[in-house]
Each structure stands twice: as C-alpha cells, then as structure tokens.
CSV table of C-alpha atoms in Angstrom, one decimal:
chain,number,residue,atom,x,y,z
E,1,MET,CA,48.4,-15.1,-38.7
E,2,ILE,CA,49.7,-14.3,-35.1
E,3,GLU,CA,47.1,-16.1,-32.8
E,4,ASN,CA,45.9,-13.7,-29.9
E,5,LEU,CA,45.3,-15.5,-26.7
E,6,ILE,CA,43.7,-12.5,-24.9
E,7,SER,CA,41.4,-10.3,-27.0
E,8,VAL,CA,39.4,-7.2,-25.3
E,9,LYS,CA,37.0,-5.6,-27.8
E,10,ASN,CA,35.0,-2.1,-26.9
E,11,LEU,CA,35.6,-3.0,-23.3
E,12,HIS,CA,34.0,-0.4,-20.9
E,13,ILE,CA,34.1,-0.4,-17.5
E,14,ALA,CA,32.0,2.2,-15.4
E,15,PHE,CA,30.6,2.4,-11.4
E,16,GLY,CA,27.5,4.7,-11.7
E,17,ASP,CA,28.8,7.9,-13.4
E,18,LYS,CA,32.5,7.3,-13.0
E,19,VAL,CA,33.8,6.0,-16.2
E,20,ILE,CA,37.4,3.6,-15.3
E,21,LEU,CA,37.9,2.5,-18.9
E,22,LYS,CA,36.4,3.1,-22.5
E,23,SER,CA,36.1,1.4,-25.7
E,24,ILE,CA,39.6,-0.3,-24.9
E,25,ASP,CA,40.5,-2.9,-27.6
E,26,LEU,CA,43.8,-4.9,-26.6
E,27,ASP,CA,45.6,-8.2,-28.0
E,28,VAL,CA,47.9,-10.2,-26.4
E,29,ARG,CA,49.4,-12.5,-28.4
E,30,LYS,CA,50.3,-15.9,-28.2
E,31,GLY,CA,53.8,-16.4,-26.1
E,32,GLU,CA,54.3,-12.6,-26.1
E,33,THR,CA,55.0,-10.3,-23.0
E,34,LEU,CA,52.3,-7.2,-23.0
E,35,ALA,CA,52.8,-4.6,-20.6
E,36,ILE,CA,50.4,-1.8,-19.5
E,37,ILE,CA,51.7,1.2,-18.5
E,38,GLY,CA,50.0,4.3,-17.2
E,39,PRO,CA,49.5,6.6,-14.4
E,40,SER,CA,47.9,5.3,-10.9
E,41,GLY,CA,44.4,5.3,-11.2
E,42,SER,CA,44.5,5.1,-14.7
E,43,GLY,CA,42.7,1.7,-15.1
E,44,LYS,CA,45.5,-0.6,-15.6
E,45,SER,CA,44.9,-3.3,-12.7
E,46,THR,CA,40.9,-2.7,-13.5
E,47,ILE,CA,41.6,-5.1,-17.1
E,48,LEU,CA,43.5,-7.5,-14.7
E,49,LYS,CA,40.1,-8.1,-12.5
E,50,VAL,CA,38.3,-8.2,-15.9
E,51,LEU,CA,40.7,-10.7,-17.3
E,52,ILE,CA,40.5,-12.9,-14.0
E,53,GLY,CA,36.8,-12.9,-13.6
E,54,LEU,CA,36.2,-10.7,-10.8
E,55,LEU,CA,35.0,-7.9,-12.3
E,56,LYS,CA,32.2,-7.9,-15.0
E,57,PRO,CA,32.4,-5.6,-17.9
E,58,THR,CA,29.8,-2.9,-18.4
E,59,SER,CA,30.3,-3.3,-22.0
E,60,GLY,CA,32.3,-5.1,-24.4
E,61,GLN,CA,33.6,-8.5,-25.0
E,62,VAL,CA,36.6,-10.6,-23.7
E,63,PHE,CA,38.0,-13.6,-25.5
E,64,ILE,CA,40.6,-15.8,-23.9
E,65,LYS,CA,41.7,-18.6,-25.8
E,66,GLY,CA,39.6,-17.5,-28.6
E,67,GLU,CA,36.3,-18.4,-26.4
E,68,GLU,CA,34.3,-15.2,-25.2
E,69,VAL,CA,34.4,-15.3,-21.4
E,70,THR,CA,32.2,-12.1,-20.7
E,71,ASP,CA,29.2,-13.9,-19.8
E,72,PHE,CA,30.8,-16.8,-17.6
E,73,THR,CA,29.8,-18.5,-14.9
E,74,GLU,CA,32.0,-18.8,-11.6
E,75,LYS,CA,32.3,-22.9,-12.3
E,76,GLN,CA,33.4,-21.6,-16.0
E,77,TRP,CA,36.0,-19.1,-14.7
E,78,ASN,CA,37.5,-21.6,-12.4
E,79,ASN,CA,38.0,-23.9,-14.6
E,80,LEU,CA,39.7,-21.6,-16.8
E,81,ARG,CA,42.0,-19.9,-13.6
E,82,LYS,CA,43.4,-23.1,-13.7
E,83,ASN,CA,45.5,-22.5,-16.9
E,84,MET,CA,46.3,-19.0,-15.6
E,85,GLY,CA,48.4,-17.9,-13.2
E,86,MET,CA,48.4,-14.6,-11.0
E,87,VAL,CA,50.8,-12.9,-9.6
E,88,PHE,CA,49.8,-10.4,-7.1
E,89,GLN,CA,51.3,-6.8,-6.1
E,90,TYR,CA,51.5,-8.0,-2.4
E,91,SER,CA,52.8,-11.2,-3.0
E,92,ALA,CA,49.3,-12.6,-1.2
E,93,LEU,CA,51.2,-15.6,0.5
E,94,PHE,CA,49.4,-17.6,2.8
E,95,ASP,CA,51.2,-16.8,6.0
E,96,PHE,CA,50.2,-20.4,7.7
E,97,LEU,CA,51.6,-22.1,5.2
E,98,ASP,CA,55.7,-22.3,4.7
E,99,VAL,CA,57.3,-21.6,1.3
E,100,GLY,CA,57.2,-25.0,0.1
E,101,GLU,CA,53.3,-25.5,0.7
E,102,ASN,CA,52.6,-22.0,-0.8
E,103,ILE,CA,54.2,-23.2,-3.9
E,104,ALA,CA,52.4,-26.4,-4.0
E,105,PHE,CA,49.2,-25.4,-3.2
E,106,GLY,CA,48.0,-25.1,-6.8
E,107,LEU,CA,49.5,-28.2,-7.4
E,108,ARG,CA,47.6,-29.5,-4.5
E,109,LYS,CA,44.4,-28.0,-5.6
E,110,ASN,CA,44.3,-28.8,-9.5
E,111,LYS,CA,46.4,-31.3,-10.3
E,112,ASN,CA,46.5,-34.6,-10.1
E,113,LEU,CA,50.1,-35.6,-8.6
E,114,THR,CA,52.2,-37.6,-6.1
E,115,GLU,CA,53.8,-36.3,-2.8
E,116,GLU,CA,56.7,-37.1,-4.6
E,117,GLU,CA,56.1,-35.4,-8.1
E,118,ILE,CA,54.7,-32.3,-5.9
E,119,ASN,CA,58.4,-31.9,-4.4
E,120,SER,CA,60.2,-32.4,-7.3
E,121,LYS,CA,58.2,-29.8,-9.2
E,122,VAL,CA,58.3,-27.0,-5.7
E,123,ASP,CA,62.2,-28.0,-5.6
E,124,SER,CA,62.6,-27.1,-9.3
E,125,LEU,CA,60.7,-24.1,-8.9
E,126,LEU,CA,62.9,-23.2,-6.0
E,127,ASP,CA,65.9,-23.8,-7.7
E,128,LEU,CA,64.6,-21.4,-10.5
E,129,ILE,CA,63.9,-18.5,-8.3
E,130,GLY,CA,67.2,-18.9,-6.2
E,131,LEU,CA,65.6,-19.8,-2.9
E,132,GLU,CA,66.8,-23.5,-2.6
E,133,ASP,CA,67.2,-23.5,1.0
E,134,ALA,CA,64.1,-21.1,2.2
E,135,LYS,CA,61.8,-24.2,1.6
E,136,ASN,CA,60.4,-24.5,5.1
E,137,LEU,CA,60.3,-20.9,6.0
E,138,TYR,CA,57.4,-18.9,6.4
E,139,PRO,CA,56.4,-15.5,4.7
E,140,VAL,CA,57.1,-13.6,7.8
E,141,GLU,CA,60.8,-14.5,7.5
E,142,LEU,CA,61.1,-13.6,4.1
E,143,SER,CA,62.1,-10.4,2.6
E,144,GLY,CA,59.8,-8.4,0.1
E,145,GLY,CA,61.6,-9.4,-3.1
E,146,MET,CA,61.9,-13.1,-1.8
E,147,LYS,CA,58.0,-12.9,-1.3
E,148,LYS,CA,57.7,-11.9,-4.9
E,149,ARG,CA,59.8,-14.6,-6.2
E,150,VAL,CA,57.7,-17.3,-4.1
E,151,GLY,CA,54.7,-15.6,-5.4
E,152,LEU,CA,55.9,-16.0,-8.7
E,153,ALA,CA,56.8,-19.5,-8.4
E,154,ARG,CA,53.4,-20.5,-7.2
E,155,ALA,CA,51.8,-19.0,-10.2
E,156,ILE,CA,53.8,-20.5,-12.6
E,157,ALA,CA,53.9,-24.0,-10.7
E,158,VAL,CA,50.8,-25.3,-12.5
E,159,ASP,CA,52.2,-25.0,-15.7
E,160,PRO,CA,49.7,-21.9,-16.8
E,161,GLU,CA,49.5,-20.5,-20.1
E,162,ILE,CA,48.7,-17.2,-19.2
E,163,VAL,CA,50.7,-15.2,-16.3
E,164,LEU,CA,48.8,-11.9,-15.2
E,165,TYR,CA,51.2,-10.0,-13.1
E,166,ASP,CA,49.8,-7.0,-11.0
E,167,GLU,CA,52.7,-4.4,-10.0
E,168,PRO,CA,55.4,-7.5,-9.2
E,169,THR,CA,58.3,-5.0,-8.8
E,170,ALA,CA,56.4,-2.3,-6.5
E,171,GLY,CA,58.3,-1.4,-3.3
E,172,LEU,CA,61.3,-3.0,-4.7
E,173,ASP,CA,65.2,-1.3,-4.7
E,174,PRO,CA,66.4,-1.4,-8.4
E,175,ILE,CA,68.6,-4.9,-7.9
E,176,ARG,CA,65.7,-6.7,-6.6
E,177,THR,CA,63.7,-5.1,-9.2
E,178,MET,CA,66.1,-6.4,-12.0
E,179,ASN,CA,66.2,-9.9,-10.1
E,180,ILE,CA,62.2,-10.2,-10.4
E,181,SER,CA,62.3,-8.8,-14.3
E,182,LYS,CA,64.9,-11.5,-15.0
E,183,LEU,CA,62.5,-14.0,-13.7
E,184,MET,CA,59.8,-13.0,-15.5
E,185,LYS,CA,61.9,-12.7,-18.6
E,186,THR,CA,63.2,-16.7,-17.8
E,187,THR,CA,59.7,-17.7,-17.2
E,188,GLN,CA,58.3,-16.6,-20.7
E,189,GLU,CA,61.4,-17.9,-22.5
E,190,LYS,CA,61.5,-21.3,-20.7
E,191,PHE,CA,57.9,-22.1,-20.1
E,192,GLY,CA,56.6,-20.2,-23.2
E,193,VAL,CA,53.6,-18.5,-21.3
E,194,THR,CA,52.0,-15.8,-22.6
E,195,SER,CA,52.0,-12.8,-20.1
E,196,LEU,CA,50.3,-9.5,-19.3
E,197,LEU,CA,52.5,-7.1,-17.0
E,198,VAL,CA,50.5,-4.3,-15.4
E,199,THR,CA,53.2,-1.8,-14.1
E,200,HIS,CA,54.5,1.9,-13.9
E,201,ASP,CA,58.2,0.5,-13.7
E,202,MET,CA,59.5,1.4,-16.6
E,203,ALA,CA,63.2,-0.2,-16.1
E,204,SER,CA,61.1,-3.2,-15.8
E,205,THR,CA,58.8,-3.0,-18.7
E,206,PHE,CA,61.7,-2.0,-21.3
E,207,TYR,CA,63.4,-5.3,-20.1
E,208,VAL,CA,60.6,-7.9,-20.2
E,209,ALA,CA,58.0,-6.3,-22.7
E,210,ASP,CA,57.6,-7.1,-26.2
E,211,ARG,CA,54.8,-4.6,-26.8
E,212,ILE,CA,53.8,-2.0,-24.7
E,213,ALA,CA,50.1,-0.7,-24.2
E,214,MET,CA,50.0,3.1,-22.4
E,215,LEU,CA,46.5,3.7,-20.7
E,216,HIS,CA,45.8,7.7,-20.6
E,217,GLU,CA,42.3,9.0,-19.0
E,218,GLY,CA,40.8,5.5,-19.8
E,219,GLU,CA,41.9,5.0,-23.0
E,220,ILE,CA,44.6,3.4,-24.7
E,221,LEU,CA,46.5,6.2,-26.1
E,222,TYR,CA,49.3,4.1,-27.7
E,223,ILE,CA,50.6,0.3,-28.6
E,224,GLY,CA,54.0,-0.4,-29.7
E,225,THR,CA,57.5,-1.7,-28.9
E,226,PRO,CA,59.8,-0.8,-26.1
E,227,GLU,CA,61.9,0.9,-29.0
E,228,GLU,CA,59.0,3.0,-30.3
E,229,PHE,CA,57.9,4.1,-27.2
E,230,LYS,CA,61.5,5.4,-26.2
E,231,THR,CA,62.1,7.2,-29.2
E,232,SER,CA,58.0,8.8,-29.2
E,233,ASP,CA,57.8,12.3,-29.8
E,234,ASN,CA,54.2,12.2,-28.0
E,235,PRO,CA,54.5,14.8,-24.9
E,236,ILE,CA,52.0,12.3,-22.6
E,237,ILE,CA,54.4,9.4,-23.4
E,238,ARG,CA,57.5,11.5,-22.9
E,239,GLU,CA,56.1,12.6,-19.6
E,240,PHE,CA,55.4,9.4,-18.1
E,241,ILE,CA,58.8,7.9,-19.2
E,242,TYR,CA,61.1,10.4,-18.9
E,243,GLY,CA,59.6,13.0,-16.8
E,244,GLU,CA,59.7,15.7,-19.4
E,245,PHE,CA,56.9,18.5,-19.8
E,246,ASP,CA,57.2,19.6,-23.1
E,247,ARG,CA,58.0,18.1,-26.4
E,248,GLY,CA,61.6,19.6,-26.2
E,249,GLY,CA,62.3,17.9,-23.2
E,250,GLY,CA,62.4,20.4,-20.8
E,251,LEU,CA,62.3,19.7,-16.9
C-alpha cells in the first residue's frame, strides 16, 4: 500500500459567502511530485497556505505524515515546518543577506551544525543549482532565474521530507523555466522528497509531475498522470492545456 505523506479530506475554504474550495479530497504519495493546475483564482495557492499552516480550513481535515494537523498550534506547526521546504513565487530572499547566507538561513535556525558543516552544505547546494560563483552576491545582483534557483536551494538545505512549490517558473522565459524544472526533478530523484507543485505552466508540469490534479471552480475536476491529461477529451482540460474551445479542437 502506497503511503500518503499528505492527505486532505473534504476540505472547504470560505471567506464569508465567498467559497474558494469545496469538498477537496487530495493525497500526495510519498516520494512523488503532484502538480495542482488550474486558472488563476481557482484556489491552488490556497491549498498551499493550508498545508503550511498559514490558513485554517473552514471545515475538513488535513493529515501530514499520518498526523492530523487541522487544529495544530503555532508551536506544533513550527516543529512540523522544520521538515518542510517552501519555494515562493517571488523567491522571497532576504535582501540584506548574500546568497550563501540566504541558503544557510534555515540551517542556522533549525540545525545544530558547525560553521564548517554549514559552509560545506551551502557549497554543495550552490554546485547543485549551478551558482558556484554567486555565493557572495546579494539578491539585487541576481536575475529572476538565479533568485528562483537560490530559493530552491534554501528550501532543500534543511533536508525536508516535503517541498511545496508556489508558481516556481512564473515570469521566466522557456530556457530558465526548463532549468528550474530540471532542478525540481533532480531534487526529487536525488533527495527523495515529496513535492506539491502549484502552477499553470504546463511544460513544467508535464516534465516534473508524476500525477496532476486540476482545480475548476473550487473543486477537483480530475486527477491523473501527465499522459492521461495529454490524451483527455474533457473540453475543460483541453481548453486549459491546449487553448482548445471545443471537443474537436477548434480554435
């Protein structure tokens, strides 16, 4: 039986009369990358906020590593977050820290390591993301793609079991998008992390994801493999993926 590292049961999120998510059931299997796709405003990032403890469900249950976290205190969430990495859409690097110190931030905060061990870990990650010469640069000196690579290195520095990605390729050109996608794939394969990717970038999704869940009007429309999505005849799926507006593929 495949272990689910993340499980969401009958998740409902509403702000007053505005319903964002309704009756969401979602499992993320250990070691897989699950991508959540859907139009802007469909609730993709809201799921991430729930899973990182920034938003409490209106109703429903959330399980992480087999433990229900729905009613966790902030102290309990902080302990859980030590085993989770978050890659933000806009990188969210600390402007006052150089690249090396940005990557080392979580190590200094959550790990009992010597300076030599921290430097060794940082250098290893810089090599992984192809920025060996950028250790002493500051975020203002980096391109958008470089910032995203540093953000990924910072997220995996603490050896997390789970990595959450919020639109990691947004705003990048196709070449840099593929570079980030390859890094995500390498991270999964090399470190065995379980990943949840929120995106509307289908090229990255098809390259990285083991399975895909599509949100539509606050509900999960379909969950399947990349190949199942590519060959689906569902008009909503085809419109989102290919820009087709009817079952016959007319533009």
